[in-house]
Short mmCIF file of C-alpha atoms in Angstrom, two decimals:
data_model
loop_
_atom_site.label_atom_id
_atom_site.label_comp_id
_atom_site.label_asym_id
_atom_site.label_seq_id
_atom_site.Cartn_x
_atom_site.Cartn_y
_atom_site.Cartn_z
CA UNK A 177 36.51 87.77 172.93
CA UNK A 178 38.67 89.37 170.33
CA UNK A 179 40.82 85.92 169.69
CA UNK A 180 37.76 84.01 169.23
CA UNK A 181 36.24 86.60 166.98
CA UNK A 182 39.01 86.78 165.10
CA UNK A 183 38.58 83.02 164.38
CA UNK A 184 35.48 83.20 163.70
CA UNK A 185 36.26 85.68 160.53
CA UNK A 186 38.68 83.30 159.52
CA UNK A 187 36.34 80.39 159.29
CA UNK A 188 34.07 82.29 157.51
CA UNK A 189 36.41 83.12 155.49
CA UNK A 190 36.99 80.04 154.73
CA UNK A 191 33.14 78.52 153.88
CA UNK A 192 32.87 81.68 151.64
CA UNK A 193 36.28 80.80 149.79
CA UNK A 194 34.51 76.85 150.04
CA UNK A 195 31.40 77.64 148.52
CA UNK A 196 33.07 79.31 145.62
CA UNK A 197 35.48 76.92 145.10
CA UNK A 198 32.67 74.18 145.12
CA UNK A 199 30.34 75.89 142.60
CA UNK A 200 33.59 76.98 140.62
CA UNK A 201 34.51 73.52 139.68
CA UNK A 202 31.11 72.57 139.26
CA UNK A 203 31.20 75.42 136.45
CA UNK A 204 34.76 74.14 134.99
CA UNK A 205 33.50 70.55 134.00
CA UNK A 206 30.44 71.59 132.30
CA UNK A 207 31.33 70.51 129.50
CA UNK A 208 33.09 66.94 130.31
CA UNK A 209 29.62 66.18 132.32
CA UNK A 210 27.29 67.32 129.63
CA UNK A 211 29.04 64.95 127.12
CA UNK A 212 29.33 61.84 129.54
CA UNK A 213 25.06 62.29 130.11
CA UNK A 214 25.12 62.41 126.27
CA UNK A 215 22.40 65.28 126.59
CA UNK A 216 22.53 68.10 124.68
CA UNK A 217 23.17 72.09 125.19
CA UNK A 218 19.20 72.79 125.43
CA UNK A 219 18.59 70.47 127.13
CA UNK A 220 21.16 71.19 129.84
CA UNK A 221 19.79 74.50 130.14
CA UNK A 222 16.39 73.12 131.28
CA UNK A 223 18.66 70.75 133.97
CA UNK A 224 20.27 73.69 135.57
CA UNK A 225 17.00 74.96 136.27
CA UNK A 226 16.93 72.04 139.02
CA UNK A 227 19.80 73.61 140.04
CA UNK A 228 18.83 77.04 140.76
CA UNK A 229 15.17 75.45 142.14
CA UNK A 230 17.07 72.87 144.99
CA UNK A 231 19.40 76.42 145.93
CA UNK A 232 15.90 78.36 146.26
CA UNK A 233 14.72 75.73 148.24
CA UNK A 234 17.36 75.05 150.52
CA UNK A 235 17.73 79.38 151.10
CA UNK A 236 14.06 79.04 152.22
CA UNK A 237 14.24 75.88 154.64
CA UNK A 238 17.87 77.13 155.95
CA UNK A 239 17.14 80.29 157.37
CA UNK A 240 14.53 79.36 160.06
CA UNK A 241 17.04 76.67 160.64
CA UNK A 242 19.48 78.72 161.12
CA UNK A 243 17.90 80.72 163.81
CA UNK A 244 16.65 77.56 165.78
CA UNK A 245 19.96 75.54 166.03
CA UNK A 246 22.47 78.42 165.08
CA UNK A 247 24.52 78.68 162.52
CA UNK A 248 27.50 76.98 164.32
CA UNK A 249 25.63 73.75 163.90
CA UNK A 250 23.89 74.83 160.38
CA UNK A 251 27.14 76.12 158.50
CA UNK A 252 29.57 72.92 158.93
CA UNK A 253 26.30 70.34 157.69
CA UNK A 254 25.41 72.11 154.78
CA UNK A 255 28.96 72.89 153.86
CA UNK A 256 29.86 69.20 154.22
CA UNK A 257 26.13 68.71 152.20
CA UNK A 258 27.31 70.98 149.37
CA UNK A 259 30.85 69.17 149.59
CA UNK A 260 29.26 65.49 149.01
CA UNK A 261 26.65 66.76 146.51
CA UNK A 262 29.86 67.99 144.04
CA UNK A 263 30.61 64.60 143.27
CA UNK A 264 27.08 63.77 141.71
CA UNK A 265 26.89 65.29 138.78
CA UNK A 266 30.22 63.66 137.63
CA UNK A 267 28.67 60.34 138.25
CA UNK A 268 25.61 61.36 136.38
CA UNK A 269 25.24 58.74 133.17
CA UNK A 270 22.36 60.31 131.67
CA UNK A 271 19.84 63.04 131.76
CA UNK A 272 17.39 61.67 134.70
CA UNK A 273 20.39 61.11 137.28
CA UNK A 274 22.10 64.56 136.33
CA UNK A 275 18.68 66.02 137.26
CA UNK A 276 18.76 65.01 140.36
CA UNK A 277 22.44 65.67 140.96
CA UNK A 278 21.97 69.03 140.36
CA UNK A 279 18.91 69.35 142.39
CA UNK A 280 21.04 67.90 145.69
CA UNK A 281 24.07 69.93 144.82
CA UNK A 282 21.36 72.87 144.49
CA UNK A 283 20.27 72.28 147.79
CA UNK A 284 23.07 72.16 149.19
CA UNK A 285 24.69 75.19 147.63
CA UNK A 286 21.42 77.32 149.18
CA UNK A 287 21.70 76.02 152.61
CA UNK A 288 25.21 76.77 152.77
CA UNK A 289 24.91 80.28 151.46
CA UNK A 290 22.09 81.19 153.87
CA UNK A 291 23.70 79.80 156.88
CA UNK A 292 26.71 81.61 156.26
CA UNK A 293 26.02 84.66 155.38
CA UNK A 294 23.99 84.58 158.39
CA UNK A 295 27.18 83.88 160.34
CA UNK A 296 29.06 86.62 158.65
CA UNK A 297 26.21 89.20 160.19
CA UNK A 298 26.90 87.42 163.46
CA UNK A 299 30.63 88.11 163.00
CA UNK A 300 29.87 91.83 161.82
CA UNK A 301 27.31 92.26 164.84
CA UNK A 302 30.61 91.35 167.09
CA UNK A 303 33.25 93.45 165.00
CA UNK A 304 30.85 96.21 165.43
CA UNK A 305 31.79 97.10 161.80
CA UNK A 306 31.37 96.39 158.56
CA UNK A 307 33.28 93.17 156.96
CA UNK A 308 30.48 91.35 154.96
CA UNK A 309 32.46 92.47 151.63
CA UNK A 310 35.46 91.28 152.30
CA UNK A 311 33.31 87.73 152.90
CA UNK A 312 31.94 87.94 149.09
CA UNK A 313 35.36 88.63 147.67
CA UNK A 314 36.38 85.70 149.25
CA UNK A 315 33.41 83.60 147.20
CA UNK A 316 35.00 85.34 144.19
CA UNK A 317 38.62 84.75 145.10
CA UNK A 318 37.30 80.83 145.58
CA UNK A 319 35.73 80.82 141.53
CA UNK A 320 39.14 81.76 140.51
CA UNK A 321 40.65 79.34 142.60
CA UNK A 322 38.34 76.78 141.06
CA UNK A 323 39.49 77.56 137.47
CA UNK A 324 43.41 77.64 138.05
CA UNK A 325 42.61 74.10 139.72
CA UNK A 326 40.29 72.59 137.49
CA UNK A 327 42.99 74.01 134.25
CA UNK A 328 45.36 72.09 135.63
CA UNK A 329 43.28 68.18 136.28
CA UNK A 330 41.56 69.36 133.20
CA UNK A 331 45.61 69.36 131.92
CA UNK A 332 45.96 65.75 132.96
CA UNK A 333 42.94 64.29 131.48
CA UNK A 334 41.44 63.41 134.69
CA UNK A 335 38.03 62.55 134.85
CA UNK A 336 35.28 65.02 136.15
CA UNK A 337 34.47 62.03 138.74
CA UNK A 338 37.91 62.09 139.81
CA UNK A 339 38.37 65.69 140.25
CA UNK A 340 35.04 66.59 141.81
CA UNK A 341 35.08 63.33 143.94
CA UNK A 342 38.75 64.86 145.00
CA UNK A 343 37.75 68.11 145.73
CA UNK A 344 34.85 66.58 147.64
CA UNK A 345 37.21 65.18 150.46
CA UNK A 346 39.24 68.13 150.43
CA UNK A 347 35.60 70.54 151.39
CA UNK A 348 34.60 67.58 153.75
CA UNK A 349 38.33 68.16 155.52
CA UNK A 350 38.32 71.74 155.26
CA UNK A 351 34.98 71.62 156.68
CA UNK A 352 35.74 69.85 159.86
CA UNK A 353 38.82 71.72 160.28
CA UNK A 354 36.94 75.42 159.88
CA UNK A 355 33.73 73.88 162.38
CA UNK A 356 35.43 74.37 165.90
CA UNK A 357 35.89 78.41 165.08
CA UNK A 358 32.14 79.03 164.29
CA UNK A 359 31.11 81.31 166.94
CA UNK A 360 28.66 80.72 169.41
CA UNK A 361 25.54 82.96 169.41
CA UNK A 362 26.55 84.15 172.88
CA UNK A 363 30.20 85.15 172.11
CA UNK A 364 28.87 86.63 168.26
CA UNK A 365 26.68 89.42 169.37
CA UNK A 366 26.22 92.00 172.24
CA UNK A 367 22.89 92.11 172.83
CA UNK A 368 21.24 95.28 173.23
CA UNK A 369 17.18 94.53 173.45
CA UNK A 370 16.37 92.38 176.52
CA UNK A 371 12.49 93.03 176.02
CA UNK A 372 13.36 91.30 172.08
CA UNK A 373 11.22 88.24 171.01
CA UNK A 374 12.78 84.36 171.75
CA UNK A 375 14.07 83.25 168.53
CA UNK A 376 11.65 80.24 168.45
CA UNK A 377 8.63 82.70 168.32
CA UNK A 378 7.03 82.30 165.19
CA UNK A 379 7.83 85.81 162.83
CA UNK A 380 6.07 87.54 160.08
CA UNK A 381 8.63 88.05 157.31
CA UNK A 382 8.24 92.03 157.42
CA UNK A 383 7.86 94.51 154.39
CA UNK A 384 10.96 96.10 155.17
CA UNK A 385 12.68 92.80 154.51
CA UNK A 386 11.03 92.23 151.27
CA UNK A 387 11.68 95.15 150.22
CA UNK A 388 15.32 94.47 150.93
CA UNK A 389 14.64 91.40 148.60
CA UNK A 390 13.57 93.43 145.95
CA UNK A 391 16.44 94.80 145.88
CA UNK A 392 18.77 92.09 146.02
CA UNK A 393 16.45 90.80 142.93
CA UNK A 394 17.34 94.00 140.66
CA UNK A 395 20.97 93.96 141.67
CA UNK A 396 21.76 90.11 141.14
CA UNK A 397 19.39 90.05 137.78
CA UNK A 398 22.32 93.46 136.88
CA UNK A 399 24.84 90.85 137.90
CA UNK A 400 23.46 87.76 135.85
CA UNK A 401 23.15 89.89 132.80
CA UNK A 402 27.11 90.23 132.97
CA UNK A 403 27.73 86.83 133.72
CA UNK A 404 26.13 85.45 130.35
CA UNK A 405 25.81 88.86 128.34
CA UNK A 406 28.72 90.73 128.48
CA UNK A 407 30.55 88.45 126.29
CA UNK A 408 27.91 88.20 123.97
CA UNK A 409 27.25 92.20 123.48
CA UNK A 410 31.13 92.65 122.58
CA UNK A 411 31.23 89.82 119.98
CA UNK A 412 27.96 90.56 118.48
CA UNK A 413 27.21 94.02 118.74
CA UNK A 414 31.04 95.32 117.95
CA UNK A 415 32.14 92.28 116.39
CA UNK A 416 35.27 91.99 118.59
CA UNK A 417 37.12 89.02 118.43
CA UNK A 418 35.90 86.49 120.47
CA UNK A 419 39.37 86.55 122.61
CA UNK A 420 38.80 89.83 122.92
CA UNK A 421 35.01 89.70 123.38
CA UNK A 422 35.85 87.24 126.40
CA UNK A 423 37.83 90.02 128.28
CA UNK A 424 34.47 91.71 129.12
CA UNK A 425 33.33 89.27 131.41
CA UNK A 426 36.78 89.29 133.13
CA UNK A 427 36.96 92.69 133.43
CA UNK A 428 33.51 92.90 135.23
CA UNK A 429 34.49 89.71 137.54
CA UNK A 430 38.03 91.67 138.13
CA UNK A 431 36.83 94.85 139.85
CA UNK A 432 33.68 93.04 140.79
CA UNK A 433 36.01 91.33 143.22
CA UNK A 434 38.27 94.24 143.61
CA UNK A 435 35.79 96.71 144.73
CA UNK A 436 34.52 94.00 147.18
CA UNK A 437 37.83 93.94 149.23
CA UNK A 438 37.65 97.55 149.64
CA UNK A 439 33.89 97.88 149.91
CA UNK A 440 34.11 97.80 153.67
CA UNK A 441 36.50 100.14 154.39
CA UNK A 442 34.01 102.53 152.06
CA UNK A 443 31.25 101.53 154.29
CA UNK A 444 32.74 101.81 157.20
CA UNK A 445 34.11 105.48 156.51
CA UNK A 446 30.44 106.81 154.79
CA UNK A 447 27.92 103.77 155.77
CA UNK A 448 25.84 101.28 153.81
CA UNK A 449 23.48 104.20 152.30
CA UNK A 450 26.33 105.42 149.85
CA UNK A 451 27.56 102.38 149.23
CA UNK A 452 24.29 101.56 147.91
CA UNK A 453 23.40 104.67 146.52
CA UNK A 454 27.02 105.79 144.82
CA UNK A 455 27.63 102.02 143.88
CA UNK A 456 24.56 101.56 142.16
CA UNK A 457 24.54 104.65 140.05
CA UNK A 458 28.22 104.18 139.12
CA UNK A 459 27.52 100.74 137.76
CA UNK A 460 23.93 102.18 135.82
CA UNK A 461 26.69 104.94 134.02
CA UNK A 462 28.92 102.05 133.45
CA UNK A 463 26.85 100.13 132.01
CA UNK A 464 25.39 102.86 129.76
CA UNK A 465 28.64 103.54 128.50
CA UNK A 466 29.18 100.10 127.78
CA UNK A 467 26.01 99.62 126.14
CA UNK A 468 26.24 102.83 123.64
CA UNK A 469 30.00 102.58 123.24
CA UNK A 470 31.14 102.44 119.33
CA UNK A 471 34.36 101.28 120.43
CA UNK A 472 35.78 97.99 121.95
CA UNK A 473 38.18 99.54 124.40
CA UNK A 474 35.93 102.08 125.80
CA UNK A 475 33.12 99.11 125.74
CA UNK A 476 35.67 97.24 128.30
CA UNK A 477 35.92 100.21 130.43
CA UNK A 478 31.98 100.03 130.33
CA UNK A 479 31.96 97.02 132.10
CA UNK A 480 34.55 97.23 134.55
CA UNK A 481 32.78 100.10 135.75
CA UNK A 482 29.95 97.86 135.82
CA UNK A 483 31.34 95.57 137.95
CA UNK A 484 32.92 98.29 140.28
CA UNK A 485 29.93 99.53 141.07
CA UNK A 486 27.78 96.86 142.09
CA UNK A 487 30.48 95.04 143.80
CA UNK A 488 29.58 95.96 147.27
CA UNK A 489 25.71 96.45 146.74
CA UNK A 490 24.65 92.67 147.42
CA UNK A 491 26.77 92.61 150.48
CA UNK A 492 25.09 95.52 151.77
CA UNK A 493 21.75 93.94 151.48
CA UNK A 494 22.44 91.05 153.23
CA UNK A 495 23.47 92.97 156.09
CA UNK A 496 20.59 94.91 156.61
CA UNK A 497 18.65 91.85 156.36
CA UNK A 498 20.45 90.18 159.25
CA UNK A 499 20.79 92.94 161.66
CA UNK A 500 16.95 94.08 161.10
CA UNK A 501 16.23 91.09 164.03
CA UNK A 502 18.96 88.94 165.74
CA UNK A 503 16.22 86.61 166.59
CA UNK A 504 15.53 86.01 162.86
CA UNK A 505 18.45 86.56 161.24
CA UNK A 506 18.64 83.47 158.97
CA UNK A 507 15.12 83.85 157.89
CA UNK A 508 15.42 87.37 156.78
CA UNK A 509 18.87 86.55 155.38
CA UNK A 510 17.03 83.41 153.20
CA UNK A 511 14.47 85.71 152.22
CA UNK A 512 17.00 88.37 150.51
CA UNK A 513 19.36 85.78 148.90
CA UNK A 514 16.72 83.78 147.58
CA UNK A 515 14.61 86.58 145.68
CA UNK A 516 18.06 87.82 144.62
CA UNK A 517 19.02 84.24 143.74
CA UNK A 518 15.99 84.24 141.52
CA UNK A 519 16.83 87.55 139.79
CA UNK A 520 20.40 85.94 138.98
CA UNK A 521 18.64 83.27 137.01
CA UNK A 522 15.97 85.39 135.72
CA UNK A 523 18.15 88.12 134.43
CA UNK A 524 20.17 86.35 131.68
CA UNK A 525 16.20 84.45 130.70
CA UNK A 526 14.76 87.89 130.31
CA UNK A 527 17.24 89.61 128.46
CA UNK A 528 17.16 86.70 125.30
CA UNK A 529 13.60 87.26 124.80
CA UNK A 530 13.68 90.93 124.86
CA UNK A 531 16.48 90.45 121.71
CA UNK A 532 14.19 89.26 119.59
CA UNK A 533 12.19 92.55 119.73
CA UNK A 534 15.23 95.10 120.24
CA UNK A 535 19.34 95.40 119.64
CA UNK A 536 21.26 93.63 122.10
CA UNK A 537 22.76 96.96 123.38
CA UNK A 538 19.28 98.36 124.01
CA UNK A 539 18.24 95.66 126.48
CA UNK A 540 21.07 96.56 128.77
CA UNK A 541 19.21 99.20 130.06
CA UNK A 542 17.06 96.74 131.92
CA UNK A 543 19.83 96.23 134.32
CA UNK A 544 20.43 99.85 134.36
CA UNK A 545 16.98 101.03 135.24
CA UNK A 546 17.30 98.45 137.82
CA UNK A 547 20.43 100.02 139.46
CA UNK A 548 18.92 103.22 138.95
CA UNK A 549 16.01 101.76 141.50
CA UNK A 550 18.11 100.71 143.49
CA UNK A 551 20.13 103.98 143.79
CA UNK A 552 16.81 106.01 144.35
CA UNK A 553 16.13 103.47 147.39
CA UNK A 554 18.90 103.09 149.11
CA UNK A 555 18.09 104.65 152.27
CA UNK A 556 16.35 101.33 153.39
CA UNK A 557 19.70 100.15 153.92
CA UNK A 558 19.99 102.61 156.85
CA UNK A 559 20.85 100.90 160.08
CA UNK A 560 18.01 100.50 162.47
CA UNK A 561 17.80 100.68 166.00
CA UNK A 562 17.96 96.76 166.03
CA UNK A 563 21.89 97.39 164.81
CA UNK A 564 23.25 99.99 166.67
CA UNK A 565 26.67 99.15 166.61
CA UNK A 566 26.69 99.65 162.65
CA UNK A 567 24.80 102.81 162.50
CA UNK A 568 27.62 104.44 164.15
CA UNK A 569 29.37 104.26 161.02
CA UNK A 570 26.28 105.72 158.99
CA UNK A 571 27.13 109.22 158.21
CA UNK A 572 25.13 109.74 155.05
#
């Protein structure tokens, strides 16, 4: 049991490290496949909402997949879906065909980050502790993976088609070669309700769930504020030098992933509840600082703080959304990542607006008064009785 659980981690490992990797170099030729569409920057904008649309959709459809067929089946198709889909986009000519590429690779990208994750809470349910984290630093760890590679082809002057068509075979391979490890739903869990529904009964989506949701919607709308605002708030607000203005975002990403390899260990030593609760409010402080700093260095701290502290909230989310029901596991999982999904998009969308009506600096606390939320809430992320295994670590 232990050897094939062990192999099991590793494969999941490596469709977390895939999936970053995939959307990663996606992210690095931006640029060459907006100029060989011929579109221009607003109207690329509009495209990528395809992008985040075909992801929400495929979260949605994937999860009661997921818990029909398993996601031993469900994992290795939409990983080699998501793989084939990269190419698109570099084969896109104008705006109506890079629509639709981004709407496949979309789709793909959501079913494989459903299925997934709900194999990582089928790997946790077996490990009988905590390891989700670890999984999402491995997503990071694939990003920066993605833009060391992509420097480099970028380097040679090959083609987006070229690259991402390369890259394509090399997630189909990787795909195959991670499949046989998947574990089985018999050898992934122990289970510890006989009298529990069949997984083919139909389910109500509970509140608890969507509450979890909510959740995962304030924390990733905290997270897309960093991704396209950090940046933005040094160079404008402080006027630092956009070199330096650029080392806000990696700071954020750096103990972002950082705090995400140690994030178990936390949670295994105090449980999901402080995680939650300490993580949050260290990231609302952060970004406080950050947002009513004078200075550029202390500014920097700001967000590294940031990124320390929310680092192992999503993970801890998607957790209690698997291990709430066994039986419907990659429904409740597909209901938390695609809310939060949404908030990811929605949070860089809502903060423009708001900038026309107040300082930059000032709308930064709508990501704080979200992680303040989710602070004051985090006891829904206590284990149940449907996860017994894991509440033996809870000790807040």
């Amino acid at each position: 049991m232990d050897r094939y659980l062990r192999a099991g981690r590793l494969a999941t490992f490596a469709y977390f490290t895939l999936n970053g990797f995939l959307m990663g170099m996606w992210i690095v030729h931006i640029p060459g496949i907006e100029h060989r569409a011929g579109i221009s920057h607003a109207l690329l904008g509009w495209l990528l909402l395809l992008l985040g649309a075909g992801a929400f959709a495929g979260m949605q459809a994937t999860g009661p997949l997921t818990d029909r067929f398993g996601s031993r089946t469900v994992v290795p198709l939409s990983a080699a879906l998501c793989s084939a889909a990269l190419v698109l986009p570099g084969l896109a000519a104008n705006a109506w065909t890079l629509g639709a590429a981004l709407l496949v690779l979309g789709v793909g990208n959501g079913c494989l980050d459903v299925s997934m994750n709900a194999h990582a809470v089928q790997v946790e349910q077996g490990y009988r502790r905590p390891v989700m984290s670890a999984f999402h630093a491995a997503f990071s760890l694939g990003g920066v993976l993605a833009s060391l590679v992509g420097a480099r082809t970028l380097s040679w002057n090959w083609s987006p088609v070229t690259t991402l068509g390369a890259v394509a075979l090399v997630g189909l391979a990787g795909t195959a070669l991670a499949a046989p490890a998947l574990l089985r739903p018999a050898a992934a869990s122990r289970p510890v309700d006989a009298a529990a529904p069949a997984v083919n009964a139909p389910r109500k989506t509970p509140r608890h769930i969507w509450a979890l949701a909510t959740l995962a919607l304030m924390i990733m709308l905290s997270e897309g504020v960093a991704n396209d605002w950090s940046a933005l708030h040094l160079r404008n607000v402080l006027d630092a030098p956009a070199a330096t203005a650029a080392l806000a975002y990696g700071a954020f990403a750096t103990t972002m992933t950082l705090g995400r390899l140690l994030a178990d260990r936390v949670a295994a030593r105090f449980g999901p509840v402080a995680i939650l609760r300490h993580g949050a409010s260290v990231a609302a402080l952060g970004l406080t600082a950050a947002a009513l700093s004078p200075w550029i260095p202390l500014a920097l701290i700001g967000w590294a703080v940031f990124g320390a502290g929310l680092s192992g909230c999503i993970p801890q989310l998607f957790s209690a959304a698997g291990h709430a029901d066994q039986g419907a596991a990659g429904t409740n999982v597909s209901r938390v990542a695609g809310l939060g999904y949404l908030g990811m998009l929605a949070g860089p969308a809502v903060i423009g607006p708001l900038t026309h009506v107040l300082p930059l600096n000032l709308t930064l606390f709508l990501p704080v008064l979200c992680c303040v939320t989710a602070a004051a809430t985090a006891g829904i992320v206590r284990p149940s009785h449907h996860a017994p295994a894991l509440r033996e670590a809870e000790t807040v």
